[in-house]
mmCIF file of N, CA, C and O in Angstrom:
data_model
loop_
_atom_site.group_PDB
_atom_site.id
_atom_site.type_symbol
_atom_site.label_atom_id
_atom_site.label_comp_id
_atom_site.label_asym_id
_atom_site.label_seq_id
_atom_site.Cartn_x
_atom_site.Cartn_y
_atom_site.Cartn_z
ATOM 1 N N UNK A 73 0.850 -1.183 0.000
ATOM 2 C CA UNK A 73 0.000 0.000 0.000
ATOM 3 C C UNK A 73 0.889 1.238 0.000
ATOM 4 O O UNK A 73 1.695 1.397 0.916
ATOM 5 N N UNK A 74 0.794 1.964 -0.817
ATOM 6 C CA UNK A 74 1.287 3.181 -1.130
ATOM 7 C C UNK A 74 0.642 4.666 -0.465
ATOM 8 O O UNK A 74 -0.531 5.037 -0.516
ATOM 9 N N UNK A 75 1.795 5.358 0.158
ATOM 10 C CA UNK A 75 1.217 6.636 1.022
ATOM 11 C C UNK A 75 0.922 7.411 -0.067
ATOM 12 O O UNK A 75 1.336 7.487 -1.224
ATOM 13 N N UNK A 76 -0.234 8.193 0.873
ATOM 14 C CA UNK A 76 -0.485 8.972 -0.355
ATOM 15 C C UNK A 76 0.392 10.487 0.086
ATOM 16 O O UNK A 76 1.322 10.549 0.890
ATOM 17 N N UNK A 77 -0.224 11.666 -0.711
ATOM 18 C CA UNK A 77 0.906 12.986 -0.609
ATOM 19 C C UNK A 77 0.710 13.501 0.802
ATOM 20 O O UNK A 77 1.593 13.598 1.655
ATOM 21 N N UNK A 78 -0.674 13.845 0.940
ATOM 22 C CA UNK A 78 -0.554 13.877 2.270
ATOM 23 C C UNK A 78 -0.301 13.556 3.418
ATOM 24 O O UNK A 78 -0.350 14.345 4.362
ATOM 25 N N UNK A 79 0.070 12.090 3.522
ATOM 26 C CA UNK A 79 0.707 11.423 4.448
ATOM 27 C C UNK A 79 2.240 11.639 4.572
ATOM 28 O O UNK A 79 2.984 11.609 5.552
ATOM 29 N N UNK A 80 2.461 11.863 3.273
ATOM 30 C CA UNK A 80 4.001 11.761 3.381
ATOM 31 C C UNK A 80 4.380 13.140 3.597
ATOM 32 O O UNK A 80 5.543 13.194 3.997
ATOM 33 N N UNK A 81 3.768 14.412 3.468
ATOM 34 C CA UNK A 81 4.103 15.440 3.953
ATOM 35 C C UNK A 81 3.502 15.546 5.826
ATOM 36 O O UNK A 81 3.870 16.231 6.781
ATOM 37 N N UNK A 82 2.707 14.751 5.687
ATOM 38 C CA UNK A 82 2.805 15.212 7.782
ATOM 39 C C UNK A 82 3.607 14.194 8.177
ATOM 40 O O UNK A 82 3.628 14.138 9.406
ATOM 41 N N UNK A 83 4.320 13.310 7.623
ATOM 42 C CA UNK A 83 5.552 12.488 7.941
ATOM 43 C C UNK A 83 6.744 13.184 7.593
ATOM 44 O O UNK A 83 7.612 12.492 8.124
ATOM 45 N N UNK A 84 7.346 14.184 6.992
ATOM 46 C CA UNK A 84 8.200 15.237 6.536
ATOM 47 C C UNK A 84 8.104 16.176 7.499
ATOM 48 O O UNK A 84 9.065 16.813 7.930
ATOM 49 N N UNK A 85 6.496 16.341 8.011
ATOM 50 C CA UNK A 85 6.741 17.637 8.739
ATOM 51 C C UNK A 85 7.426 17.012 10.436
ATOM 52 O O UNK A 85 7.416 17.728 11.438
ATOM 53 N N UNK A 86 7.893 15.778 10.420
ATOM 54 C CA UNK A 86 8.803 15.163 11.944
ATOM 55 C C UNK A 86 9.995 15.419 11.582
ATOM 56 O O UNK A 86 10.865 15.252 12.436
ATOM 57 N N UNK A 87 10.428 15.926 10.137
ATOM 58 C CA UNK A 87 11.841 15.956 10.313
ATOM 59 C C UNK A 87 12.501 17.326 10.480
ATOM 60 O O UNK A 87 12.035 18.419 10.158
ATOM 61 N N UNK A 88 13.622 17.064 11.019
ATOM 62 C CA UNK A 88 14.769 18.505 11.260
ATOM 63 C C UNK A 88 14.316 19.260 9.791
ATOM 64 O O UNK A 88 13.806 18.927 8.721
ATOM 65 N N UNK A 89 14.823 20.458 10.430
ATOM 66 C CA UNK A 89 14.756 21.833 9.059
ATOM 67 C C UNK A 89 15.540 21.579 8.136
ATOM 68 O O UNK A 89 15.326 22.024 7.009
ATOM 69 N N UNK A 90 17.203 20.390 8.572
ATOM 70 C CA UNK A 90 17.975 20.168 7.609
ATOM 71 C C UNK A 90 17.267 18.773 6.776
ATOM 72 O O UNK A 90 17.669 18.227 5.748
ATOM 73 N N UNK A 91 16.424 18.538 7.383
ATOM 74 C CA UNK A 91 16.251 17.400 6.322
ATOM 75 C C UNK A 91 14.776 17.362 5.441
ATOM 76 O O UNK A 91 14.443 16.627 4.511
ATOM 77 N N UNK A 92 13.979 18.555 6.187
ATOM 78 C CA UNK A 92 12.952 18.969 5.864
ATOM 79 C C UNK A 92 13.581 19.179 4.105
ATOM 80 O O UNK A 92 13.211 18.530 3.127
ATOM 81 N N UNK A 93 15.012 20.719 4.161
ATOM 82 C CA UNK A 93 15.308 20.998 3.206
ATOM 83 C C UNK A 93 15.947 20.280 1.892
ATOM 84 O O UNK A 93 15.854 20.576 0.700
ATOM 85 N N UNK A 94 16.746 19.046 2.671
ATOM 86 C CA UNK A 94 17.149 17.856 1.510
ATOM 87 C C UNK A 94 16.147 17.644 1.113
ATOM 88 O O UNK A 94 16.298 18.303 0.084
ATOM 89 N N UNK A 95 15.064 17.224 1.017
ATOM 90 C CA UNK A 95 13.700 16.579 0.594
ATOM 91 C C UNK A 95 13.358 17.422 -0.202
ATOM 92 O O UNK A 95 13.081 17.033 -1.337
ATOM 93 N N UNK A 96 13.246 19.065 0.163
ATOM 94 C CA UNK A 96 12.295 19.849 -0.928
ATOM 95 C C UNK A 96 13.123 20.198 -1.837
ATOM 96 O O UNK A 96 12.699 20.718 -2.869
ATOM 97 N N UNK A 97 14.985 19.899 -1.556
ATOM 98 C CA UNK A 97 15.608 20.279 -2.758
ATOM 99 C C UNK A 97 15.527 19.281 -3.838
ATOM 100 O O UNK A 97 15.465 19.532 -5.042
ATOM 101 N N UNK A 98 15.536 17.787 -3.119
ATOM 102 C CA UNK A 98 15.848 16.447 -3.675
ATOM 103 C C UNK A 98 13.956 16.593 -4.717
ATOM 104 O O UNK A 98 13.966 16.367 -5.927
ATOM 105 N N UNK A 99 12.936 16.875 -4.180
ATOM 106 C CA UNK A 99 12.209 16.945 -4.793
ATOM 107 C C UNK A 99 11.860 17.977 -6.171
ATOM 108 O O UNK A 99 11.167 17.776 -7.169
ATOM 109 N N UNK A 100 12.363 18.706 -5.898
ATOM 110 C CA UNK A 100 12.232 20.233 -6.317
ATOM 111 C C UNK A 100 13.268 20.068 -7.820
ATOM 112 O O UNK A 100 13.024 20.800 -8.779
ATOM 113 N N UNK A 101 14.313 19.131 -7.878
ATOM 114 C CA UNK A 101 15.390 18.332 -8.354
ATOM 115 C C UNK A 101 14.457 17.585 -9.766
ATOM 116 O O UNK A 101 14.842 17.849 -10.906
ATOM 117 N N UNK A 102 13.640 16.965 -9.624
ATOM 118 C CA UNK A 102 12.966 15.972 -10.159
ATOM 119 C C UNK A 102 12.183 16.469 -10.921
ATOM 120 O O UNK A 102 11.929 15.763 -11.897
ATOM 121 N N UNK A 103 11.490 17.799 -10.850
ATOM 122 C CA UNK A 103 10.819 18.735 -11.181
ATOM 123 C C UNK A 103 10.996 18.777 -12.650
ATOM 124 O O UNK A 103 10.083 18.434 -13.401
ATOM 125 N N UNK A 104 12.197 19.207 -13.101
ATOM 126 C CA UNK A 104 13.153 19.008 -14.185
ATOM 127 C C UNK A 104 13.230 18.054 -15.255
ATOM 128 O O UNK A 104 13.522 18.129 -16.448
ATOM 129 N N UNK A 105 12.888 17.151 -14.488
ATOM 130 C CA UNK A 105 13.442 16.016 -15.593
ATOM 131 C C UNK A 105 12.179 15.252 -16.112
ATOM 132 O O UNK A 105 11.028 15.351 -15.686
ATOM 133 N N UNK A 106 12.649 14.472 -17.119
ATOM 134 C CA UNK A 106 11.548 14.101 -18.345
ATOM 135 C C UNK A 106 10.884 12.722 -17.692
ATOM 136 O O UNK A 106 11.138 12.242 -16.587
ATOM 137 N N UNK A 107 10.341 12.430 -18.282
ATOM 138 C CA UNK A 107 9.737 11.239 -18.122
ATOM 139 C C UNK A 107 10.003 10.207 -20.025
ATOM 140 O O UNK A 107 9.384 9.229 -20.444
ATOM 141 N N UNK A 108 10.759 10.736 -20.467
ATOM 142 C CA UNK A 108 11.306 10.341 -22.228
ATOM 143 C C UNK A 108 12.311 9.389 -22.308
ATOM 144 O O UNK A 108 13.211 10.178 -22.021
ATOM 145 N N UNK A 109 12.857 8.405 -22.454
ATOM 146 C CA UNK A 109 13.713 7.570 -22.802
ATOM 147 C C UNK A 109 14.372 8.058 -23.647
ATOM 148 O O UNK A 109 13.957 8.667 -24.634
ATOM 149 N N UNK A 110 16.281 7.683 -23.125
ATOM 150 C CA UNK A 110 17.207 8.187 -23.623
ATOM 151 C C UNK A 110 16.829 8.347 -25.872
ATOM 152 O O UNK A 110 16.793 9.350 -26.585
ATOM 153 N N UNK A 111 16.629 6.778 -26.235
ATOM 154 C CA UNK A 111 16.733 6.557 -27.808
ATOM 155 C C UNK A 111 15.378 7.640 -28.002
ATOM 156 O O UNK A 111 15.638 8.348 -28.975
ATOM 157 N N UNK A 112 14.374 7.917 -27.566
ATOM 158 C CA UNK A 112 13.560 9.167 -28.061
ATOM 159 C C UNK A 112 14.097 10.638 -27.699
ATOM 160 O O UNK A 112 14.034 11.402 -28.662
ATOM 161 N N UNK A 113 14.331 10.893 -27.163
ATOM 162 C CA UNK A 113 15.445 11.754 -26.742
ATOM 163 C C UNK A 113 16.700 12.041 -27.606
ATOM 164 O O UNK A 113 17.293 13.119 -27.656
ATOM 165 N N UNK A 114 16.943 11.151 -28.133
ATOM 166 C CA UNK A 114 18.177 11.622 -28.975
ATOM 167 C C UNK A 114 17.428 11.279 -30.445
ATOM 168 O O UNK A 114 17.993 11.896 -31.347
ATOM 169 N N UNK A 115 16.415 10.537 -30.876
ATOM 170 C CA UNK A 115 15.800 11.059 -32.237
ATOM 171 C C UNK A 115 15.179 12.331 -31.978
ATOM 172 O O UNK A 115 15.140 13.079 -32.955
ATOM 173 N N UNK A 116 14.680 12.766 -30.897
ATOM 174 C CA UNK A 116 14.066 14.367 -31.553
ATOM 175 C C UNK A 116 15.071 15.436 -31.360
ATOM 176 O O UNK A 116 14.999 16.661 -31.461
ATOM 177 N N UNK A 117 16.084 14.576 -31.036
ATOM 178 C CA UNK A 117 17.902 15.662 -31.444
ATOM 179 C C UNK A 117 17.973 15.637 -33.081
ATOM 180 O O UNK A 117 17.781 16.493 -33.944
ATOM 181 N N UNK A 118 18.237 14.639 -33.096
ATOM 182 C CA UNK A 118 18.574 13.700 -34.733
ATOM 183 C C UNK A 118 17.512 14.666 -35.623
ATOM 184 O O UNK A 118 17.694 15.261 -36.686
ATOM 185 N N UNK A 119 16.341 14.576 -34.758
ATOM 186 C CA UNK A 119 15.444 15.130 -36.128
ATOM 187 C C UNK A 119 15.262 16.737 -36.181
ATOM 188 O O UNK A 119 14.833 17.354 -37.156
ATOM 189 N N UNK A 120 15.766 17.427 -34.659
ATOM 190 C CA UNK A 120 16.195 18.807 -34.534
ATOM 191 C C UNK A 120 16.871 19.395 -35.585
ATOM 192 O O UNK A 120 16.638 20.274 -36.415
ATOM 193 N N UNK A 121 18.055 18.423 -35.217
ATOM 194 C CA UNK A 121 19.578 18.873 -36.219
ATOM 195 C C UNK A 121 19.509 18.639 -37.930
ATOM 196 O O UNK A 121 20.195 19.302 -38.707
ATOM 197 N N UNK A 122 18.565 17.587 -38.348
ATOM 198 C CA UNK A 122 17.968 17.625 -40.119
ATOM 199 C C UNK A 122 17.393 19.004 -40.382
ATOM 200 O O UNK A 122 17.812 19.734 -41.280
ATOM 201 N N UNK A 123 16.003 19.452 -39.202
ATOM 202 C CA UNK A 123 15.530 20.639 -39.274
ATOM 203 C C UNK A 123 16.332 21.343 -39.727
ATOM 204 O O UNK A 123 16.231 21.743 -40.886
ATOM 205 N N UNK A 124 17.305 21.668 -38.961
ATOM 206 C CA UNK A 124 17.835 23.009 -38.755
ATOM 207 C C UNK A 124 19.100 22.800 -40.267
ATOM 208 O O UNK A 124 19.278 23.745 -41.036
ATOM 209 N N UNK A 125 19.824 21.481 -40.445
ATOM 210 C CA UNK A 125 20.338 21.592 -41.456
ATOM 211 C C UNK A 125 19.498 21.661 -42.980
ATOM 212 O O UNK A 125 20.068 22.202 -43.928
ATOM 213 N N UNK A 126 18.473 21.232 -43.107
ATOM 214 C CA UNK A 126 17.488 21.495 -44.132
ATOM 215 C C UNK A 126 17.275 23.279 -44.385
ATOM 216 O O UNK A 126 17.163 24.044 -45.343
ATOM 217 N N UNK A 127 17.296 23.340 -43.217
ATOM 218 C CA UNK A 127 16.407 24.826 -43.473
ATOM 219 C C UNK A 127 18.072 25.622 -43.769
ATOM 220 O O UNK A 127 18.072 26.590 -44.530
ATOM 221 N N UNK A 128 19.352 25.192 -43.176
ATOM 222 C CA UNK A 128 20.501 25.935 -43.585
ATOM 223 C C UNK A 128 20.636 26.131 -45.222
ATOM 224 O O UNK A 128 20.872 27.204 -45.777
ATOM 225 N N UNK A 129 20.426 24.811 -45.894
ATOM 226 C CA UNK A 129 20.715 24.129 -47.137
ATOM 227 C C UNK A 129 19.719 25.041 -47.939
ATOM 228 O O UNK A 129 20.017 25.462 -49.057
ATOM 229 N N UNK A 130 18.361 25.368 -47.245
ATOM 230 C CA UNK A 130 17.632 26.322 -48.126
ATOM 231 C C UNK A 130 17.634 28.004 -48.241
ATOM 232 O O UNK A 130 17.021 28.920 -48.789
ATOM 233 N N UNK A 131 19.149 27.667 -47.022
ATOM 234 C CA UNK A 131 18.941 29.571 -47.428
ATOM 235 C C UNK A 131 17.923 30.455 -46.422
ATOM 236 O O UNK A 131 17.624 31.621 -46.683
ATOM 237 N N UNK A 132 17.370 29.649 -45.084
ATOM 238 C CA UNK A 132 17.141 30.100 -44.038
ATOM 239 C C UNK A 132 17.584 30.305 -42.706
ATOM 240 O O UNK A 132 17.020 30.516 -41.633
ATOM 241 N N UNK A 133 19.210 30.133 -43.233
ATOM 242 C CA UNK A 133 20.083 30.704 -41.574
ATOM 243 C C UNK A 133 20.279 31.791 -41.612
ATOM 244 O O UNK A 133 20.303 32.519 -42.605
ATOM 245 N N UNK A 134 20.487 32.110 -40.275
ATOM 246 C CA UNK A 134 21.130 33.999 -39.851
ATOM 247 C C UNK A 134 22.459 34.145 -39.755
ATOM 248 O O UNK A 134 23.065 33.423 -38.963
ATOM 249 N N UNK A 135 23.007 34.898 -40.371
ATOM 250 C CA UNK A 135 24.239 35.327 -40.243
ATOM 251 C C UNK A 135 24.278 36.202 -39.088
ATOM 252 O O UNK A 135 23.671 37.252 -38.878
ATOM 253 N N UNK A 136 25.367 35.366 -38.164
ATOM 254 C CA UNK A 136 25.862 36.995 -36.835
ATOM 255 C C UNK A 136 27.107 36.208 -37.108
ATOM 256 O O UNK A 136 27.383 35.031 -37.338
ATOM 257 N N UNK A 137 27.926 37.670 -36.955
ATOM 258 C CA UNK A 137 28.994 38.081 -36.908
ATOM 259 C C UNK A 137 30.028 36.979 -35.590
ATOM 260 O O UNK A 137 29.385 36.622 -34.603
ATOM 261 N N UNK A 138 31.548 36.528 -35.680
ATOM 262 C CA UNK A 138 31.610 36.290 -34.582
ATOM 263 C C UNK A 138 31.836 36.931 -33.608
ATOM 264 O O UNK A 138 31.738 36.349 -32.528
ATOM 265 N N UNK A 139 32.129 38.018 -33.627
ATOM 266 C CA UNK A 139 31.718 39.210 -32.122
ATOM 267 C C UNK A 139 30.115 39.406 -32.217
ATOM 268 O O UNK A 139 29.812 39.843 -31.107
ATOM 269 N N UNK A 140 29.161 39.320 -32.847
ATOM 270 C CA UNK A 140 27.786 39.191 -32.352
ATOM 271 C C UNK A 140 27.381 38.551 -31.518
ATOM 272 O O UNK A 140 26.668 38.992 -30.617
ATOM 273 N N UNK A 141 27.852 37.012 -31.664
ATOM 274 C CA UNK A 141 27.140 36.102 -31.383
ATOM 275 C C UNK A 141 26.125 36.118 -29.886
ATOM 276 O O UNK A 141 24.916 35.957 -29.718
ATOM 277 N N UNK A 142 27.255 36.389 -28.954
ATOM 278 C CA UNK A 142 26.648 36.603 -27.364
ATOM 279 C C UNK A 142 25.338 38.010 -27.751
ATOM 280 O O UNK A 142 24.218 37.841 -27.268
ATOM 281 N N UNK A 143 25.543 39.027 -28.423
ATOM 282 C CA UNK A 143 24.405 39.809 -28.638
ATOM 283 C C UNK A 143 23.278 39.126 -29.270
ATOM 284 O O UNK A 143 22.165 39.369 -28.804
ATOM 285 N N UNK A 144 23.359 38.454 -30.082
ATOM 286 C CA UNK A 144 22.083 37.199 -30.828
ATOM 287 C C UNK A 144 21.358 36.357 -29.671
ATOM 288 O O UNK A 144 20.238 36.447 -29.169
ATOM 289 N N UNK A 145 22.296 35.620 -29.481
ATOM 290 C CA UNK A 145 21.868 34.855 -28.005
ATOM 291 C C UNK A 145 20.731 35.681 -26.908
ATOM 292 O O UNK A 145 19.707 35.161 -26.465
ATOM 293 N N UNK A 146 21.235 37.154 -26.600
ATOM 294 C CA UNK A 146 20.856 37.366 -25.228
ATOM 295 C C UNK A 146 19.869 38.172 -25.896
ATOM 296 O O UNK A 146 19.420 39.031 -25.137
ATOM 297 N N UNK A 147 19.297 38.197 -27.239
ATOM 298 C CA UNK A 147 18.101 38.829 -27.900
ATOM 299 C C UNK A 147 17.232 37.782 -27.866
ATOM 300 O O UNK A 147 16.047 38.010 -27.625
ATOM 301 N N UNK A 148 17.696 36.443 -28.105
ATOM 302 C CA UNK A 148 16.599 35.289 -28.350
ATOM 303 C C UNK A 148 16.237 35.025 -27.188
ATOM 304 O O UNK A 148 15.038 34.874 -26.949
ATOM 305 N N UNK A 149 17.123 34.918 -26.277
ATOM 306 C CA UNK A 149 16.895 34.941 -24.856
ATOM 307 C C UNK A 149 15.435 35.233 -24.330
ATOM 308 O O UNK A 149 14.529 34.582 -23.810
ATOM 309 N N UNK A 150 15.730 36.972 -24.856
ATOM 310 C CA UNK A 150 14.511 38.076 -24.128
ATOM 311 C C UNK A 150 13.268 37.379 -24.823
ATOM 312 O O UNK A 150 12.213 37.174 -24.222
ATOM 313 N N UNK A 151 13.503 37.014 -26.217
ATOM 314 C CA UNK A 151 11.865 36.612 -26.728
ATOM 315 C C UNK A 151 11.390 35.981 -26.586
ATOM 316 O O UNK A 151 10.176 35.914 -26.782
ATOM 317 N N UNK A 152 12.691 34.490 -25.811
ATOM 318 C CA UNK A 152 12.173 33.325 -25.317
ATOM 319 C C UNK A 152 11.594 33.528 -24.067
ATOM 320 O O UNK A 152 10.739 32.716 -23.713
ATOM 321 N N UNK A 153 11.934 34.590 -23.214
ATOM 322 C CA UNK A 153 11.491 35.141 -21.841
ATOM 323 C C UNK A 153 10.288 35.955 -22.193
ATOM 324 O O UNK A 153 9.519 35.892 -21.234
ATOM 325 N N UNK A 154 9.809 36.665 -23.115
ATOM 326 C CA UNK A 154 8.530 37.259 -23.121
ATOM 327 C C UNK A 154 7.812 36.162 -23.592
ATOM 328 O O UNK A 154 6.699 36.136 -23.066
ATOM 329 N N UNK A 155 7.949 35.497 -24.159
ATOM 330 C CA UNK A 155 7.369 34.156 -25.157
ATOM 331 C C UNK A 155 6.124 33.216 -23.864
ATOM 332 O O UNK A 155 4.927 32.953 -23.750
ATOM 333 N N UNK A 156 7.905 32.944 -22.869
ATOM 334 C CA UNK A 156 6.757 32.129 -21.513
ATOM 335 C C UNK A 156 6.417 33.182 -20.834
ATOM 336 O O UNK A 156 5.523 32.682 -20.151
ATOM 337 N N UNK A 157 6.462 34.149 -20.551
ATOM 338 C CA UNK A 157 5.134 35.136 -19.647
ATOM 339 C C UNK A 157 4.280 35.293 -20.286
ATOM 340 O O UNK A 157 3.316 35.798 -19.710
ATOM 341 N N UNK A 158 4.115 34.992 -21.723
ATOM 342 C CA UNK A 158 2.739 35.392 -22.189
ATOM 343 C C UNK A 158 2.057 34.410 -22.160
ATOM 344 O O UNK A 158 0.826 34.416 -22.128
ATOM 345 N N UNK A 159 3.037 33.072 -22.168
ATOM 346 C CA UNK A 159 2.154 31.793 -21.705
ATOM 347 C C UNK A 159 1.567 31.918 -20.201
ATOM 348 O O UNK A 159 0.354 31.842 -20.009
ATOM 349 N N UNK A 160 2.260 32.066 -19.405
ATOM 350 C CA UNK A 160 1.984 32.002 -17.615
ATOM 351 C C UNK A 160 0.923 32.789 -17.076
ATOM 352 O O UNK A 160 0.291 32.446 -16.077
ATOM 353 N N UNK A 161 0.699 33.925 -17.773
ATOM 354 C CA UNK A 161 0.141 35.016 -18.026
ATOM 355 C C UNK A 161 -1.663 35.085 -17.894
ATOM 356 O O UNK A 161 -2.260 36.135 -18.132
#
């Protein structure tokens, strides 16, 4: 028989503050990660990297400069950062 969430948090709430905090980091940790198997995981790399070389081959890459580059980056950055607040939003 399996605890459920609430059990296991008023069983968390007996432990020290230091171990209270391993737990919510160790959990908080997990948060992150996929639930995808490595071989799918590396085909939707495989099929990333065709994308992106297809679309090179047709004459849809950006040229930046190599002193740009970090300025390109920290532009896509911002749009990728307005992009999810307009999701969260």
């Amino acid at each position: 028989m399996s605890q459920t969430s609430a059990e296991i948090l008023e069983t968390a709430k007996g432990f020290s503050r230091e171990e209270r905090a391993e737990l919510a980091l160790g959990l908080l940790a997990t948060l992150g990660e996929h639930d995808v198997s490595e071989p799918a995981r590396l085909e939707a790399l495989r099929s990333a990297v065709d994308q992106g070389i297809s679309g090179l081959n047709a004459g849809q890459g950006v040229d930046v400069t190599p002193g740009g580059v970090r300025d390109y980056l920290r532009a896509r950055g911002r749009i990728a950062t307005e992009r999810a607040d307009t999701k969260t939003a």
